[in-house]
Coordinates of C-alpha atoms in Angstrom, one line a residue:
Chain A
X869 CA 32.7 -16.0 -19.7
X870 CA 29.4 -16.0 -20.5
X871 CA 26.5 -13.3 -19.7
X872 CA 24.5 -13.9 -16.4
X873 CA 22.0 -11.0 -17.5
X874 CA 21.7 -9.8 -21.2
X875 CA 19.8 -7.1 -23.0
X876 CA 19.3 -7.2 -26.9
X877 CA 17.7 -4.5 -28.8
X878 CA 16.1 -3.0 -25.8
X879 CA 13.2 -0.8 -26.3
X880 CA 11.4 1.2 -23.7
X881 CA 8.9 4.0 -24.7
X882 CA 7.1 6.5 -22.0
X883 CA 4.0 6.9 -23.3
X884 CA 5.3 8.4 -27.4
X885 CA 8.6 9.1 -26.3
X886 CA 11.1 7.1 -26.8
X887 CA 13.8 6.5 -23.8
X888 CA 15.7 3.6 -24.6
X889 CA 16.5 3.1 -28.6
X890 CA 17.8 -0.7 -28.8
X891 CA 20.0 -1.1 -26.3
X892 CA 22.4 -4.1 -26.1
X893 CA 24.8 -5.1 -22.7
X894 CA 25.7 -7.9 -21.2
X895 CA 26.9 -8.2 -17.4
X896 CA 28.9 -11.9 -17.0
X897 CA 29.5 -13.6 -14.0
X898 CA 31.3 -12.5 -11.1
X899 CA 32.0 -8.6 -12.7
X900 CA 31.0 -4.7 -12.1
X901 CA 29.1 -3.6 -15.1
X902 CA 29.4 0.5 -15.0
X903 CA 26.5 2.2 -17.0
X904 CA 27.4 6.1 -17.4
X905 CA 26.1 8.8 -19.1
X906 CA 24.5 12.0 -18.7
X907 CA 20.6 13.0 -17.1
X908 CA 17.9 11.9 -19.4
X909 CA 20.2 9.3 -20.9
X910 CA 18.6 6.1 -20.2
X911 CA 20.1 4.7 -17.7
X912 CA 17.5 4.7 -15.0
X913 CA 15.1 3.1 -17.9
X914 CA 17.6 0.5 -18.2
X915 CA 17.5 -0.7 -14.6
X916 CA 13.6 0.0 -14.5
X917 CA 12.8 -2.3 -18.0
X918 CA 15.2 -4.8 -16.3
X919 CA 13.0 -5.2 -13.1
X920 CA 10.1 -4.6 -14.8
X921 CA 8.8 -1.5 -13.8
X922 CA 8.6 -0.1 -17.0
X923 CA 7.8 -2.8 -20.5
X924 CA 10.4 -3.1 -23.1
X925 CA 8.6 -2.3 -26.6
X926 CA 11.1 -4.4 -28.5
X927 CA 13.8 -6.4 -28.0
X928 CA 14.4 -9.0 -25.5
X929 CA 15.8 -9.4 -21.8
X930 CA 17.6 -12.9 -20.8
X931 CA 18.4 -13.8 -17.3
X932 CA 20.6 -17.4 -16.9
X933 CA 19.3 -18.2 -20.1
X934 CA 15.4 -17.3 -19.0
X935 CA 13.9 -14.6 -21.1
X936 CA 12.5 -12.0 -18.6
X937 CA 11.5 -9.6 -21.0
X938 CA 7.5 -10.0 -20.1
X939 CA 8.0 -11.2 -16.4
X940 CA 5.9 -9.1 -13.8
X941 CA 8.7 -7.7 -11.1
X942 CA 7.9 -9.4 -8.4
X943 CA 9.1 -12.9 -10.7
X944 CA 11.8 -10.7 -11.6
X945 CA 13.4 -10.2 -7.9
X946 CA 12.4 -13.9 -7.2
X947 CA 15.0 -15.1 -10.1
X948 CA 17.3 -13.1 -8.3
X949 CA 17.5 -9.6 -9.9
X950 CA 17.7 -7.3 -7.2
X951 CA 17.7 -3.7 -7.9
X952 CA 18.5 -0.7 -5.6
X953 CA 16.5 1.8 -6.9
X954 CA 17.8 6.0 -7.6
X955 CA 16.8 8.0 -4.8
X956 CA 17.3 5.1 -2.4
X957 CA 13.6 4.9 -2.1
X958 CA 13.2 3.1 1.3
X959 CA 10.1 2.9 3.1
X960 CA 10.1 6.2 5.3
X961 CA 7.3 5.2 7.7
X962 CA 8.6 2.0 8.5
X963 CA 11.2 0.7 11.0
X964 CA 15.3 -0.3 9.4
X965 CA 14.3 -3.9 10.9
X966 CA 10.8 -4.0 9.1
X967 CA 12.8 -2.1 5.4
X968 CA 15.7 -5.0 5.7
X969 CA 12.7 -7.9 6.7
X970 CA 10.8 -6.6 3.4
X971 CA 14.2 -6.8 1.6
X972 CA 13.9 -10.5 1.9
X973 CA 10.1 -11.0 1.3
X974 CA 10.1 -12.8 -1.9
X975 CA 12.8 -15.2 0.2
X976 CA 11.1 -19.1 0.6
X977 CA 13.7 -20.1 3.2
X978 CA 12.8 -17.9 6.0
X979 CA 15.1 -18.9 8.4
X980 CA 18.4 -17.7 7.3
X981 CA 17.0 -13.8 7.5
X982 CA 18.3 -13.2 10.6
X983 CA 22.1 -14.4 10.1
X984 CA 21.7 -12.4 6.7
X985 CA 20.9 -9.1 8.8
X986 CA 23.4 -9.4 10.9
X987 CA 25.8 -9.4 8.2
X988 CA 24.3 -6.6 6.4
X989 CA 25.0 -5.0 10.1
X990 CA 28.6 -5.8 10.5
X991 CA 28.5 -4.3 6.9
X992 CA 27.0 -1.2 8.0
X993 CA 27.0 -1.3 11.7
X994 CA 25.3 2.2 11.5
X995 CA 22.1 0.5 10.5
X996 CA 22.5 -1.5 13.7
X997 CA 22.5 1.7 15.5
X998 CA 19.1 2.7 13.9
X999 CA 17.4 -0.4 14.0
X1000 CA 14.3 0.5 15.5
X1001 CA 14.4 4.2 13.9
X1002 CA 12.2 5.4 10.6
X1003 CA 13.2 4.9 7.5
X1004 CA 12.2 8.8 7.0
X1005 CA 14.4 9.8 10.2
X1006 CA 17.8 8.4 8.5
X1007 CA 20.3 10.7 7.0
X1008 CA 21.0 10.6 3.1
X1009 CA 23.8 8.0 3.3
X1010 CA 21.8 6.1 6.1
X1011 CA 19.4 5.7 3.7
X1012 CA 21.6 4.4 1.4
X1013 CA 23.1 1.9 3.3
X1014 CA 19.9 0.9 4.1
X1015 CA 18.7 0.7 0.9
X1016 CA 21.6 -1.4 -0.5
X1017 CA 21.6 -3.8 2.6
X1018 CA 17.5 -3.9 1.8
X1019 CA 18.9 -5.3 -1.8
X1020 CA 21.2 -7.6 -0.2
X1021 CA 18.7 -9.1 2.2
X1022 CA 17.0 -10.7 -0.9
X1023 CA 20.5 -12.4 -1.9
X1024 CA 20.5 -11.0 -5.2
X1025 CA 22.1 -13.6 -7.7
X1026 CA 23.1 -10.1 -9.7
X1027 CA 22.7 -6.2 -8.2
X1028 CA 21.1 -3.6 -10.0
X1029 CA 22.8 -0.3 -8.1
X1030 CA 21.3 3.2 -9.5
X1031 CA 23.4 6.3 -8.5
X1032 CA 24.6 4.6 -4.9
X1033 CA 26.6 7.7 -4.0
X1034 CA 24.6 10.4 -5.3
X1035 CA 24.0 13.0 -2.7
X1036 CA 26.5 11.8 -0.3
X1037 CA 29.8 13.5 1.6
X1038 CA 33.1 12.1 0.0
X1039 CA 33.8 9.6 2.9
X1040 CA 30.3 8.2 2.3
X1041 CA 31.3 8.2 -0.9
X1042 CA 34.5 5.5 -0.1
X1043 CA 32.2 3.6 2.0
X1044 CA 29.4 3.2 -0.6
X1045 CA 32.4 2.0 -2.9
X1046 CA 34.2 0.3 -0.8
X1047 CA 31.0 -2.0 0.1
X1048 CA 30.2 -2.4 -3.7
X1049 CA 33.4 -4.3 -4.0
X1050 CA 33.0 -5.9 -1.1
X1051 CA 29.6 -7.7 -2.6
X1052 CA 31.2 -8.3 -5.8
X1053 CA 34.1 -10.1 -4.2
X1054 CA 31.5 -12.3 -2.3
X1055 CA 30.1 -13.7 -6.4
X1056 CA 27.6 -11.5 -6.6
X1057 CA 27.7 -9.6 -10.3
X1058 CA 26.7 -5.8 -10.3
X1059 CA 25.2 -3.4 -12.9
X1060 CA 25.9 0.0 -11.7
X1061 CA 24.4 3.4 -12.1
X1062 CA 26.9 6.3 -11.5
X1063 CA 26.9 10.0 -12.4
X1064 CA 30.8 9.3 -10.5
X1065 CA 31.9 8.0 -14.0
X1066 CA 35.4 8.3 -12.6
X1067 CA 34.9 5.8 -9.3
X1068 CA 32.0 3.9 -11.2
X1069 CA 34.8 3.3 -14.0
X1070 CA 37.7 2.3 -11.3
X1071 CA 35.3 -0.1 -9.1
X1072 CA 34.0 -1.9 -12.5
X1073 CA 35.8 -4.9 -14.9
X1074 CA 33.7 -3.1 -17.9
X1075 CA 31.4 -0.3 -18.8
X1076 CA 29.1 1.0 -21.3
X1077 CA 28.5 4.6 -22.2
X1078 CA 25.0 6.1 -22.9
X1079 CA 23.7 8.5 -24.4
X1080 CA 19.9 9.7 -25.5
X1081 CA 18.6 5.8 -25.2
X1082 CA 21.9 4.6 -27.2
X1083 CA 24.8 3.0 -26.4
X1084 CA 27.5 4.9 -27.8
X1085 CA 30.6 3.3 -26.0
X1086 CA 31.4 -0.1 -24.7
X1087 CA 34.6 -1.6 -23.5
X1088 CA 36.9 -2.7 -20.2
X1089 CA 36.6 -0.3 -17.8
X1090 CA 40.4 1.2 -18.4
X1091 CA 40.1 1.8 -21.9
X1092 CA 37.2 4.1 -21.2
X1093 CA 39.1 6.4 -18.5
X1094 CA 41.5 6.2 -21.2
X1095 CA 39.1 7.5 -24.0
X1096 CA 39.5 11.2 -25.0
X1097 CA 35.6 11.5 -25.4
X1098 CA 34.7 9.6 -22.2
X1099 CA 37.3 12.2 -20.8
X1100 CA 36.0 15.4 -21.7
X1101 CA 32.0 14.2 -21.8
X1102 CA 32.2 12.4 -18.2
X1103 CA 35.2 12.6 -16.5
X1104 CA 35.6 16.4 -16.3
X1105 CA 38.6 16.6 -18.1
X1106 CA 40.0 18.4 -21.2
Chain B
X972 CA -24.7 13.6 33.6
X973 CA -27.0 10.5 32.7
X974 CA -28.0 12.0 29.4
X975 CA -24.9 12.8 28.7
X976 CA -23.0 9.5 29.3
X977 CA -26.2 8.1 27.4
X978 CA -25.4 10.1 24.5
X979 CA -21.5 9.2 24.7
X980 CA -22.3 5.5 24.5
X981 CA -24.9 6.4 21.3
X982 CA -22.2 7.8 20.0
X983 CA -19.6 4.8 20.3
X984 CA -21.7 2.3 19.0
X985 CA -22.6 4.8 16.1
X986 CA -18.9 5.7 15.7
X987 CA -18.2 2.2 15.4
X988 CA -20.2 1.3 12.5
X989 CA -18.5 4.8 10.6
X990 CA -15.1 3.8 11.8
X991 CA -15.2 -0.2 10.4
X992 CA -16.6 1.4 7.1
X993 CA -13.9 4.7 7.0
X994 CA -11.0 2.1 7.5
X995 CA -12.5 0.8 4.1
X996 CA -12.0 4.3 2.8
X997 CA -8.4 5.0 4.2
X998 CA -7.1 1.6 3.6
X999 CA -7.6 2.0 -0.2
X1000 CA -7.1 5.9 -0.6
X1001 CA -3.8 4.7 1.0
X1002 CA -2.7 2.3 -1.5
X1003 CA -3.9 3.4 -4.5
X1004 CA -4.6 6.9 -3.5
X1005 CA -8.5 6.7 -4.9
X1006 CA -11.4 7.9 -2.8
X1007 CA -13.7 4.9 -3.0
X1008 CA -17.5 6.4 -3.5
X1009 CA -18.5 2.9 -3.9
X1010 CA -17.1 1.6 -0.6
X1011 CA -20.3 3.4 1.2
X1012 CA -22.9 1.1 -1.2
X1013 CA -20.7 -1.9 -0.3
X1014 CA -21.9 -1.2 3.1
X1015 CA -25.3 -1.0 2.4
X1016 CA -25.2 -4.4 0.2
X1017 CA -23.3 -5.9 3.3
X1018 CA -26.7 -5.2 4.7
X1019 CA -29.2 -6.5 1.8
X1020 CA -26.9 -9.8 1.9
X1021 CA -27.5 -10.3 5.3
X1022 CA -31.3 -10.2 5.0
X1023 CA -31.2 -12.5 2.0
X1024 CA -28.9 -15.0 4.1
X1025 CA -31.3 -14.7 7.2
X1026 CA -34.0 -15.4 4.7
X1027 CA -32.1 -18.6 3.6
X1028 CA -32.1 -20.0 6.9
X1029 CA -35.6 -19.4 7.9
X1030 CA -35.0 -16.1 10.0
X1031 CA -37.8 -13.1 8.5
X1032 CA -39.0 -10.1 9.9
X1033 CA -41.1 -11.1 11.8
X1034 CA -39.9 -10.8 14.6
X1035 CA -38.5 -14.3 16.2
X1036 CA -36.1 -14.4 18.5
X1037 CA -33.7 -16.9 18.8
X1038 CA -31.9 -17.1 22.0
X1039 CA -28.8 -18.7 23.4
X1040 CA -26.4 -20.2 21.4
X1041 CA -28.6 -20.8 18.3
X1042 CA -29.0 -17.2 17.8
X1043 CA -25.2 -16.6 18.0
X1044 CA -24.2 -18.8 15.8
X1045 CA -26.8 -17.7 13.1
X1046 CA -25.2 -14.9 13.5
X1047 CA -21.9 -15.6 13.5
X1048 CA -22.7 -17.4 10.3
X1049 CA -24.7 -14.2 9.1
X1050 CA -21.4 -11.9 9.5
X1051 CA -19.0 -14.1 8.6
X1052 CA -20.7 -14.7 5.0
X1053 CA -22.0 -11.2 4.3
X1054 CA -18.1 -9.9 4.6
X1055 CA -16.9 -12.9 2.7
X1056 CA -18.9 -11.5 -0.2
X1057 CA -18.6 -8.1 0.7
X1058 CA -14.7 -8.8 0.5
X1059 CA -15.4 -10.3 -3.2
X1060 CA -17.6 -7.9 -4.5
X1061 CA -14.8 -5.5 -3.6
X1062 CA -12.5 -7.5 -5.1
X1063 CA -14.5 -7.8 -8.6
X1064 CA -15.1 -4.2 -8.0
X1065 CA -11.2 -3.3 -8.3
X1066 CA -10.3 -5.6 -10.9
X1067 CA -12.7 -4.5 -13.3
X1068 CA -13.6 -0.9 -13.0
X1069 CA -10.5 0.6 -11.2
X1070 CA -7.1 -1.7 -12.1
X1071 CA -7.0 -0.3 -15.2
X1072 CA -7.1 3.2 -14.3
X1073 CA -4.7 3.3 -12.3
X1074 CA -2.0 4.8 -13.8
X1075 CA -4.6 7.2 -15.4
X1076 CA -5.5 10.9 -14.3
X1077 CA -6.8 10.8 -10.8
X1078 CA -9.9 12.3 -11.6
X1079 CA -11.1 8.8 -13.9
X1080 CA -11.0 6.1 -11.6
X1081 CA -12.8 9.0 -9.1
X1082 CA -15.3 9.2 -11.7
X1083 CA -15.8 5.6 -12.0
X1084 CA -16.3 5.3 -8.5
X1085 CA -19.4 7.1 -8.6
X1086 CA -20.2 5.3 -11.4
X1087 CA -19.9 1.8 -9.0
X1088 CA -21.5 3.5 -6.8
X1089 CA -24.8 4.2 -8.8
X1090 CA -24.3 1.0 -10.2
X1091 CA -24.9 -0.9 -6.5
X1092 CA -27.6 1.5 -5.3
X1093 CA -29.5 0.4 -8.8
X1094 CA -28.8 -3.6 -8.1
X1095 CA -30.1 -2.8 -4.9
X1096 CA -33.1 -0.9 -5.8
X1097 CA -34.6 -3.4 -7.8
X1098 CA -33.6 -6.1 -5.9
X1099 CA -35.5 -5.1 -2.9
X1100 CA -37.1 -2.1 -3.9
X1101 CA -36.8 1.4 -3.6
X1102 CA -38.4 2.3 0.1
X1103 CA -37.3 1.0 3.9
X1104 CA -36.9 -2.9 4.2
X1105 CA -36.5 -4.2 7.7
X1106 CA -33.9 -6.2 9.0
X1107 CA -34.6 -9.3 11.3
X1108 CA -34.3 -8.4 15.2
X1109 CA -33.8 -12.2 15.9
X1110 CA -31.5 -11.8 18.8
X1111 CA -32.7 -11.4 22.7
X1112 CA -32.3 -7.8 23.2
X1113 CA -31.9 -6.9 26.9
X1114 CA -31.0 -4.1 28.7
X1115 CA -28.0 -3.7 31.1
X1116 CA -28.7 -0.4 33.4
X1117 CA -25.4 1.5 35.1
X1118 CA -26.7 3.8 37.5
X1119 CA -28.7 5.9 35.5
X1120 CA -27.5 4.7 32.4
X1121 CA -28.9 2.1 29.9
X1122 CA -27.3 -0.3 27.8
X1123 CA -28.9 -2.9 25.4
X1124 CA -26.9 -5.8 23.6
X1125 CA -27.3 -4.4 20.1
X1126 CA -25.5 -1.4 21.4
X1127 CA -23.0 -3.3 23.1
X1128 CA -22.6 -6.1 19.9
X1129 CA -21.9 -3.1 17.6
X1130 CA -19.5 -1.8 20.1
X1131 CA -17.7 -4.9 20.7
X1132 CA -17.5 -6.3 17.2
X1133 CA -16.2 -2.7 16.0
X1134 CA -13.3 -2.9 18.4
X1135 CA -12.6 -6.1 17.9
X1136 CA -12.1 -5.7 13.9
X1137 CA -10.0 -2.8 14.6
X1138 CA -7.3 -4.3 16.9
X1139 CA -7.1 -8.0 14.7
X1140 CA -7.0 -5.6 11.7
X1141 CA -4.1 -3.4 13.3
X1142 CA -2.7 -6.8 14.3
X1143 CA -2.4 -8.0 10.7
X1144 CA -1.4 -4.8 9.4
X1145 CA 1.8 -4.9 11.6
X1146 CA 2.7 -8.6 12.3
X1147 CA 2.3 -10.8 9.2
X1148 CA 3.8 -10.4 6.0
X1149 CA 0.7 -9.4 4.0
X1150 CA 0.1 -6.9 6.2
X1151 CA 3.5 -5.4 5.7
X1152 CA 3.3 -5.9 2.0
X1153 CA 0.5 -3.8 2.0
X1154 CA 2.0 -1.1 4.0
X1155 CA 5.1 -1.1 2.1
X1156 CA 3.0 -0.8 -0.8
X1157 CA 0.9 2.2 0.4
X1158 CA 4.2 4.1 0.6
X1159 CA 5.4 3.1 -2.8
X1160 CA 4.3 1.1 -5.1
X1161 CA 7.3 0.5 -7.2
X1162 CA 9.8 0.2 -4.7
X1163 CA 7.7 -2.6 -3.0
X1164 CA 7.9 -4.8 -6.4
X1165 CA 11.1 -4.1 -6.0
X1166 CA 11.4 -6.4 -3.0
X1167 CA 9.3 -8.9 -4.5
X1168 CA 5.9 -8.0 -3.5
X1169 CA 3.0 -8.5 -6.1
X1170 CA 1.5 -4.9 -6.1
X1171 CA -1.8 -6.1 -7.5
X1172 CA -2.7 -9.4 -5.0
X1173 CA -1.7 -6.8 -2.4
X1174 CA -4.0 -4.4 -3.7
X1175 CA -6.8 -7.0 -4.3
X1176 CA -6.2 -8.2 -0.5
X1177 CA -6.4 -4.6 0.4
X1178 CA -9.8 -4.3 -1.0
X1179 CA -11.2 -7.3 0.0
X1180 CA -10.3 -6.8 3.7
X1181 CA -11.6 -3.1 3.7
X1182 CA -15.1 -4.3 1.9
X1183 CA -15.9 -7.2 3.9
X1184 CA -15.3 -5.2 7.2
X1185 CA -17.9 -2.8 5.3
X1186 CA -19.7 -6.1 5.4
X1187 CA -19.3 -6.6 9.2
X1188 CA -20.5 -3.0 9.3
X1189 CA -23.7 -3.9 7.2
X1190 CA -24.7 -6.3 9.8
X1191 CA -24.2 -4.5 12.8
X1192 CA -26.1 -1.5 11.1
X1193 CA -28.9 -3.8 10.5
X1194 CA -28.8 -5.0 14.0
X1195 CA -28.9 -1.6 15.5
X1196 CA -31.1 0.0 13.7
X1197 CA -33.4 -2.2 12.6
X1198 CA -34.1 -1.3 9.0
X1199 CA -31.9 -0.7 5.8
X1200 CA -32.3 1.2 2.3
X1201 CA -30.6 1.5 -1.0
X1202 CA -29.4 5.0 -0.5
X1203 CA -28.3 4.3 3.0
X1204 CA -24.5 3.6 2.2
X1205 CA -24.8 7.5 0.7
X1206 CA -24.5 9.1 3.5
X1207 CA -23.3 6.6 5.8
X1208 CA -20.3 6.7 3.6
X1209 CA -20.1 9.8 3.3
X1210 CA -20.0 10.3 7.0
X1211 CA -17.3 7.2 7.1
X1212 CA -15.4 8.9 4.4
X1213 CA -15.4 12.8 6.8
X1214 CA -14.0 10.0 9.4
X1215 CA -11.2 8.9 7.3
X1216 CA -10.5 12.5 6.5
X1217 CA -10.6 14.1 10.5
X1218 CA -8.5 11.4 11.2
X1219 CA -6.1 11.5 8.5
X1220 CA -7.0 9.6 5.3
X1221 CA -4.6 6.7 4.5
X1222 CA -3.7 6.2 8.4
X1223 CA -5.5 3.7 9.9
X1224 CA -5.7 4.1 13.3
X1225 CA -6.8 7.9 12.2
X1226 CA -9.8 6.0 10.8
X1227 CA -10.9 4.5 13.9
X1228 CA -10.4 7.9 15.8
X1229 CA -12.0 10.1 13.2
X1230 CA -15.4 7.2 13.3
X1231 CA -15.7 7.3 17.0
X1232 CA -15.1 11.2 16.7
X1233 CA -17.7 11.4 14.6
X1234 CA -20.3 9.3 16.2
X1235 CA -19.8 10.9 19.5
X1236 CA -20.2 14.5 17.8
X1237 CA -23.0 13.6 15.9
X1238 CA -24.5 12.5 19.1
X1239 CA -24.1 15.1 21.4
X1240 CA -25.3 17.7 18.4
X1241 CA -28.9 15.9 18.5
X1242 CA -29.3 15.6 22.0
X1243 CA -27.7 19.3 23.0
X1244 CA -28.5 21.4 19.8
X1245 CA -30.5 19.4 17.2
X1246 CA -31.6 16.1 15.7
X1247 CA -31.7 18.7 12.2
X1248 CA -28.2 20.2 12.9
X1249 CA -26.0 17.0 12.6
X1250 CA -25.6 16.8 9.1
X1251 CA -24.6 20.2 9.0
X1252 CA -22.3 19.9 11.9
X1253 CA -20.3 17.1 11.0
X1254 CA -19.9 18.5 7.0
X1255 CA -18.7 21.8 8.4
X1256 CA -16.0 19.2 10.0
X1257 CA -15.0 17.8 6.9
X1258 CA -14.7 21.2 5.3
X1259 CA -13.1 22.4 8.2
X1260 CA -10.4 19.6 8.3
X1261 CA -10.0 20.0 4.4
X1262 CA -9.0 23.6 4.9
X1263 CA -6.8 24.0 7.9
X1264 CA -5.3 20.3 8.9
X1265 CA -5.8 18.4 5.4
X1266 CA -3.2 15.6 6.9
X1267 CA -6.4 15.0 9.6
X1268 CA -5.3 14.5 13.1
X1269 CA -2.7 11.7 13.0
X1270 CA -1.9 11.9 9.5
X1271 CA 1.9 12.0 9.6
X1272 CA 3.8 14.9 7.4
X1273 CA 6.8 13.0 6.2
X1274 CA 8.2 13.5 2.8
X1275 CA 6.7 10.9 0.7
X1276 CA 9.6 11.0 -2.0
X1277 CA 12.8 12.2 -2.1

């Protein structure tokens, strides 16, 4: 199959230092793409040079064949690369009507929002609860939900997920997973951010391993629970 | 009681004019987090502009009235082209002395901002000089009495066109999508590119709405007082700015309080303690706020981040 989103030679500097040092992934149609590795690794630079948040130095960023590399981020989410940023980052002083409504703002076909709402409700029908509550007032794995249904109301063509379970209780933890799956078996490709290597690594077709801006590790997701290294370094075992 | 309801309506129409020039203030310090010390000269230009347009359609200083229908839509006109350009000056403004900064140290694009601000009280100066200019009274001017109390259009005008900005501008602010792309992108920048918005057309919307109501201001200014200067925006924006503050900079309807607020003090303190007093007393406000409630009165205290 080939790769829907595809990084080569990546890049990414803050100010002198150096986060990302050329990395290359591809996430193909239809699968979970798991991206693990310790703090300070890289991988939150990854998703943020993908959007555009941050400039890749070097290398180049292809998206259906389009290079994005240079796009500004709002062209980026309009192509249909839809991120879910760490730290859930909803808007606290605004309504989980008005957060979902901006989730489709860069949408032309206005019309379809509110059929697209209600399934990201039957999805998390605890967001239906809270419609009319702040952003700010939601618990941590409200604020989740409502940050991935936020991603889904742009109808990502792939989903960028950074650290989706961190923070949350273990049955949040299912759900959050549980629903990641659920999108992917609806088309929708996903690159996904986990400190969980374990669930990350179980919910994904592939994954890459990263560490200090390189990736060290690549292959289908069961060889890497497999891997001694992966083993000891992520999956807390000896 | 007279004097007193006298002074409270002084003090509306004064608040006014701060609050349409604070929400200038808090609308930008909320989206880009920048105090901006030019905003209070943009005021002042929204004046000069409306002399020069007056001028360009025959109305001077001295002292023609034009009545009925004529003399409202020459100043509809008037308003409605002096916060046009306000709104691009303020535009132009952003784009080239603050859009680049602003990812830099707080304190540079705050520096340049004072730097703007010099820059339009010099265009000014030379443009019309350094002392008093006057600004055409070309509108009928009568006086409504209630009971004891007096009323003249020009006070009424300012009041009515100040609450009138406010409630379409809190209108647009929560009902249309540009409104909600610039609230979303007051709370965080990234995140709202993240849904698509373009941070910097929303930013360059933000300014132009907040200096051509600085414009709106200018006229109504000019209006009610009858006579403009250079260094008037100073302290008029400074006064705006201790509006923004009281009522919570970045929260808009805070803005509107904190300008009537502030008229209304300013008011009473010349007619009850002294003309040379109000100055003092409405700094000592600002320093005040600053110390013990620096969120202002409606400024909310939620965690910004996570």
């Amino acid at each position: 199959m080939s790769a829907v989103l595809s990084l080569v030679g990546v890049e990414t500097f803050y100010g002198r230092i150096q986060a990302l040092r050329g990395i290359s992934l591809d996430v193909r149609a239809g699968e979970i793409v798991a991206l693990i590795g310790g703090n300070g690794a890289g991988k939150t630079t990854t998703l943020r040079t993908i959007s555009g948040l941050v400039r890749a130095a070097h290398g180049r960023i292809t998206f259906a064949g389009d290079d994005i590399t240079h796009a500004m981020p709002d062209q980026i989410v309009r192509m249909g690369i839809v991120q879910a940023p760490e730290g859930r980052r909803i808007f606290q002083r605004m309504t989980v009507l008005e957060n979902l409504e901006l989730g489709a703002y860069a949408r032309a076909d206005g019309r379809s929002v509110r059929g697209d709402m209600d399934d990201v409700f039957a999805l998390f029908p605890r967001l239906a609860e809270r419609r009319s509550q702040k952003g700010g007032t939601l618990s941590g794995g409200e604020q989740q939900m409502l940050a991935i249904g936020r991603a889904l109301m742009a109808r990502p063509k792939i989903l960028l997920l950074d650290e989706p379970s961190l923070g949350l209780s273990p049955i949040l933890v299912e759900t959050i997973f549980h629903v990641i799956a659920d999108i992917n078996k609806r088309g929708v490709p996903i690159l996904l951010i986990e400190q969980n290597a374990r669930k990350a690594l179980q919910v994904a077709a592939r994954g890459y391993v990263l560490e200090t801006g390189t990736i060290v590790k690549e292959g289908t997701a069961a060889d890497l629970l497999a891997d001694d290294d992966v083993r000891k370094a992520y999956l807390g075992e000896d | 009681m007279a004097i007193f309801l006298q002074q409270l309506i002084n003090g509306i129409a004064q608040g006014g004019m701060y609050a349409l020039i604070a929400l200038g203030y808090t609308m930008v310090y909320g989206i880009v987090e920048l105090i901006n010390f030019a905003h209070g000269d943009v005021f002042t230009l929204g004046s000069f502009l409306c002399i020069a347009i007056l001028a360009l359609l025959g109305v001077s200083a001295s002292g023609q009235i034009i009545a009925g229908w004529q003399g409202a839509l020459i100043a509809l006109l008037v308003v409605v082209l002096a916060a046009l350009l306000c709104g691009v000056i303020g535009v132009l403004i952003e784009r080239f002395a603050y859009r680049r900064l602003r990812n830099a140290p707080r304190l540079a694009p705050l520096i340049t901002a004072i730097g703007v601000s010099f820059l339009l009280q010099g265009v000014m100066r030379n443009w019309k000089g350094p002392s008093e200019i006057s600004f055409p009274q070309f509108l009928p001017n009568p006086t409504f009495a209630f009971g004891g109390v007096h009323i003249d259009l020009r006070e009424l005008l300012v009041v009515i066109v100040s609450i009138l900005m406010m409630v379409a501008l809190q209108f647009f602010i929560y009902n249309t999508k540009l409104g909600k792309a610039m609230r979303a992108s007051a709370q965080d920048r990234d995140a709202a590119s993240l849904m698509g918005i373009n941070v910097n057309t929303t930013i360059a919307w933000t300014f132009f709405i907040g200096s051509a109501l600085a414009g709106v201001a200018g006229f109504i200014s000019g209006m009610y007082f009858g006579t403009t200067m250079f260094t008037n925006g100073y302290q008029a924006g400074l006064k705006a700015f201790t509006a923004a503050v009281l009522g919570g900079i970045g929260n808009i309807a805070g803005a509107m309080l904190g300008g009537f607020l502030i008229g209304i003090v300013e008011a009473m303190t010349a007619q009850y303690i002294s003309d040379q007093w109000t100055n003092v007393v409405v700094f000592s406000i600002l320093v005040l706020i600053l110390v013990l409630r620096p969120s202002g009165l409606l400024g909310e205290q939620l965690p910004e981040k996570v």
